[in-house]
Amino acid sequence: MKETKKYILIVDDDLDILVFCEKILSNIGAVVLKATNTEDALSKVLEYAPHMVFLDINLENEAGFALLDALKEREILKHLKVYMISSEKSKESILLSKKYGVQGYLIKPLSNNTLINTVRKYSKEKALPELTAMDEYKEAKVFVPGEIIKFNEISFVIRSKVKFMTKEKIEIESNFFNEMNVKKGHIKIYQKSRDINPGIYDTVMQMIGLPESILQLIRKRQKRRV
């Protein structure tokens, strides 16, 4: 059986920190995802469902806590292992981090041992979220020939010749979704399509409100895919 990749997301506006973490964590077999702002970080959480997140508190022009708010709103935060990283040692920041329910608070500069030991301590497989449907989004019906090129319990990426806009609910007819028993109304577009080649676009779709039984089927399918 093919081993499932372990994704770790690093969110920091300091490029040196991103390079340092990627170098250390890739050496122990992790796939390192990087983001410099909360919008990009949220996109990567939905696309890759990372096993761990290291989040800087003070990002450029925004606070890292904004990402926690976005994850909490989508009922994802409670399923993620999040560590705050900061040069701040203020009691206020530490207490606020604890209030969000994160796993820990690491003080910069990070050492090799601190980073590695933290990952190894919490590297067990995590449960992924059961998301709540949001009825306020505008519905859109389209017929789009496309290919699912990546998927996990939270989301999937579809490659097609149609460019989608964000926050539209869609219906997808697919043998894969029929097999997984994913019903209509459980899929919405998370963000605008990304250009891949002229006339070809990749779009991240979010699956919402799936029961645990279907999530388990997707996990099994994910483990045996090539």
Coordinates of C-alpha atoms in Angstrom, one line a residue:
M1 CA 0.0 0.0 0.0
K2 CA 1.3 3.4 -0.9
E3 CA 2.1 5.6 2.1
T4 CA 0.1 8.7 2.5
K5 CA 2.1 11.9 2.3
K6 CA 2.4 14.0 5.4
Y7 CA 1.7 17.6 4.6
I8 CA 2.9 20.4 6.9
L9 CA 2.0 24.0 6.3
I10 CA 4.3 26.8 7.3
V11 CA 2.7 30.3 7.4
D12 CA 5.2 33.1 7.8
D13 CA 6.1 36.3 6.0
D14 CA 9.8 35.8 6.6
L15 CA 11.2 33.9 3.6
D16 CA 14.2 32.8 5.6
I17 CA 11.9 31.0 8.1
L18 CA 10.1 29.3 5.2
V19 CA 13.3 28.1 3.6
F20 CA 14.7 26.9 7.0
C21 CA 11.5 25.0 7.9
E22 CA 11.3 23.4 4.4
K23 CA 14.9 22.3 4.6
I24 CA 14.5 20.7 8.0
L25 CA 11.1 19.1 7.6
S26 CA 11.7 17.8 4.1
N27 CA 14.7 15.9 5.4
I28 CA 12.4 13.9 7.7
G29 CA 10.0 13.0 4.9
A30 CA 7.4 15.7 5.2
V31 CA 5.9 17.6 2.2
V32 CA 6.2 21.2 3.2
L33 CA 3.6 23.8 2.1
K34 CA 4.4 27.5 2.4
A35 CA 2.2 30.6 2.7
T36 CA 3.1 34.2 3.5
N37 CA -0.5 35.4 4.2
T38 CA -3.7 34.0 5.6
E39 CA -5.6 33.9 2.3
D40 CA -3.0 31.7 0.7
A41 CA -2.8 29.6 3.9
L42 CA -6.5 29.0 4.0
S43 CA -6.4 28.0 0.3
K44 CA -3.7 25.4 1.0
V45 CA -5.5 24.0 4.0
L46 CA -8.6 23.4 1.9
E47 CA -6.6 21.9 -1.0
Y48 CA -4.1 19.7 0.9
A49 CA -5.7 19.1 4.3
P50 CA -2.3 19.4 6.1
H51 CA -1.5 17.2 9.1
M52 CA 0.2 20.2 10.9
V53 CA 0.3 24.0 10.7
F54 CA 3.0 26.3 12.0
L55 CA 1.5 29.8 12.1
D56 CA 3.3 33.0 12.7
I57 CA 1.3 35.5 14.9
N58 CA 2.6 38.7 13.2
L59 CA 2.3 38.5 9.5
E60 CA 2.7 41.5 7.2
N61 CA -0.3 43.8 7.6
E62 CA -2.3 41.1 9.4
A63 CA -2.4 38.8 12.4
G64 CA -2.1 35.1 12.1
F65 CA -5.1 34.8 14.4
A66 CA -7.2 35.8 11.3
L67 CA -6.5 32.4 9.8
L68 CA -7.6 30.7 13.0
D69 CA -10.9 32.7 12.8
A70 CA -11.4 31.5 9.2
L71 CA -10.7 27.9 10.1
K72 CA -13.0 28.1 13.1
E73 CA -15.8 29.5 11.1
R74 CA -15.5 26.5 8.7
E75 CA -15.4 24.1 11.6
I76 CA -11.9 23.0 10.5
L77 CA -9.7 24.4 13.3
K78 CA -10.7 21.7 15.9
H79 CA -9.4 19.0 13.5
L80 CA -6.0 20.6 12.8
K81 CA -2.8 20.5 14.8
V82 CA -1.7 24.1 14.9
Y83 CA 1.4 25.6 16.5
M84 CA 1.8 29.4 16.8
I85 CA 5.3 30.6 16.2
S86 CA 6.5 34.1 17.3
S87 CA 9.3 36.1 18.7
E88 CA 6.7 37.5 21.1
K89 CA 6.7 36.2 24.7
S90 CA 3.8 38.3 25.9
K91 CA 1.3 36.6 28.2
E92 CA -1.6 38.1 26.2
S93 CA -0.5 36.4 22.9
I94 CA 0.1 33.1 24.7
L95 CA -3.3 33.2 26.5
L96 CA -5.1 34.1 23.2
S97 CA -3.5 31.2 21.4
K98 CA -4.6 28.8 24.2
K99 CA -8.2 30.3 23.8
Y100 CA -8.2 29.1 20.2
G101 CA -7.2 25.6 21.3
V102 CA -3.9 25.4 19.4
Q103 CA -1.5 22.6 20.3
G104 CA 1.4 24.9 21.4
Y105 CA 3.3 28.2 21.2
L106 CA 6.9 28.1 19.9
I107 CA 9.3 31.0 20.4
K108 CA 11.5 32.2 17.6
P109 CA 14.2 31.6 16.6
L110 CA 13.2 28.0 16.1
S111 CA 15.9 25.3 16.5
N112 CA 16.3 22.2 14.4
N113 CA 15.5 20.0 17.4
T114 CA 12.4 22.0 18.5
L115 CA 10.9 21.8 15.0
I116 CA 11.7 18.1 14.5
N117 CA 10.6 16.9 17.9
T118 CA 7.4 18.9 17.7
V119 CA 6.5 17.2 14.4
R120 CA 7.5 13.7 15.5
K121 CA 5.4 14.1 18.7
Y122 CA 2.2 15.0 16.9
S123 CA 2.7 13.1 13.6
K124 CA -0.1 10.6 14.1
E125 CA -2.9 10.6 11.5
K126 CA -5.6 13.2 12.3
A127 CA -9.3 13.1 11.7
L128 CA -10.4 15.6 9.1
P129 CA -13.4 17.8 9.5
E130 CA -17.1 17.3 8.9
L131 CA -18.1 20.6 7.4
T132 CA -21.4 22.4 7.7
A133 CA -23.4 23.3 4.6
M134 CA -23.8 27.0 4.0
D135 CA -27.0 27.9 2.3
E136 CA -26.3 31.5 1.7
Y137 CA -24.2 31.0 -1.4
K138 CA -25.6 31.5 -4.8
E139 CA -26.4 28.3 -6.7
A140 CA -25.1 27.8 -10.3
K141 CA -25.8 24.9 -12.6
V142 CA -23.3 24.1 -15.4
F143 CA -22.3 21.1 -17.5
V144 CA -18.5 20.9 -17.6
P145 CA -16.5 18.0 -18.9
G146 CA -13.5 17.9 -16.6
E147 CA -11.1 15.7 -14.7
I148 CA -10.6 15.4 -10.9
I149 CA -6.8 15.6 -10.5
K150 CA -6.5 15.8 -6.7
F151 CA -8.8 15.1 -3.7
N152 CA -9.0 14.7 0.0
E153 CA -11.7 14.7 2.7
I154 CA -12.1 18.4 2.6
S155 CA -11.8 19.3 -1.1
F156 CA -10.8 18.4 -4.6
V157 CA -9.3 20.0 -7.7
I158 CA -11.1 19.8 -11.0
R159 CA -9.3 20.6 -14.3
S160 CA -11.6 21.8 -17.1
K161 CA -12.1 24.3 -19.9
V162 CA -14.4 26.5 -17.9
K163 CA -13.3 29.3 -15.5
F164 CA -15.4 29.4 -12.3
M165 CA -16.0 32.3 -9.9
T166 CA -15.9 31.9 -6.2
K167 CA -18.7 30.9 -3.8
E168 CA -21.0 29.2 -6.3
K169 CA -22.6 25.9 -5.4
I170 CA -22.4 23.3 -8.2
E171 CA -23.6 19.9 -9.0
I172 CA -21.2 17.3 -10.4
E173 CA -22.1 14.0 -12.1
S174 CA -19.2 11.7 -11.6
N175 CA -18.6 7.9 -11.1
F176 CA -16.3 8.8 -8.3
F177 CA -18.9 10.8 -6.4
N178 CA -21.5 8.2 -7.1
E179 CA -19.2 5.5 -5.6
M180 CA -18.6 7.7 -2.6
N181 CA -22.3 8.5 -2.3
V182 CA -21.7 12.2 -2.3
K183 CA -25.1 13.8 -2.8
K184 CA -26.0 17.0 -4.6
G185 CA -25.6 20.2 -2.6
H186 CA -22.4 19.1 -0.9
I187 CA -20.0 20.9 -3.3
K188 CA -19.2 24.5 -3.8
I189 CA -16.4 26.5 -5.5
Y190 CA -13.9 27.8 -3.0
Q191 CA -11.9 30.2 -5.1
K192 CA -11.6 31.5 -8.7
S193 CA -10.1 29.1 -11.2
R194 CA -6.4 29.2 -11.8
D195 CA -5.0 29.4 -15.3
I196 CA -2.9 26.3 -16.1
N197 CA -2.6 26.5 -19.9
P198 CA -4.4 28.6 -22.5
G199 CA -8.1 27.6 -22.1
I200 CA -7.4 25.1 -19.3
Y201 CA -8.2 25.9 -15.6
D202 CA -7.8 24.3 -12.2
T203 CA -10.5 25.0 -9.6
V204 CA -10.5 24.1 -5.9
M205 CA -13.9 22.7 -4.9
Q206 CA -14.9 22.4 -1.2
M207 CA -17.0 19.5 0.0
I208 CA -19.4 20.6 2.7
G209 CA -21.5 18.8 5.3
L210 CA -20.3 15.2 4.5
P211 CA -21.1 12.6 7.2
E212 CA -18.3 10.6 8.8
S213 CA -19.3 7.5 6.9
I214 CA -18.5 9.1 3.5
L215 CA -15.3 10.7 4.8
Q216 CA -14.1 7.2 5.7
L217 CA -14.9 6.0 2.2
I218 CA -12.9 8.9 0.8
R219 CA -9.9 8.1 3.1
K220 CA -9.8 4.5 2.0
R221 CA -10.0 5.5 -1.7
Q222 CA -7.3 8.1 -1.1
K223 CA -4.9 5.5 0.4
R224 CA -5.2 3.1 -2.5
R225 CA -5.0 5.5 -5.4
V226 CA -1.9 5.5 -7.5

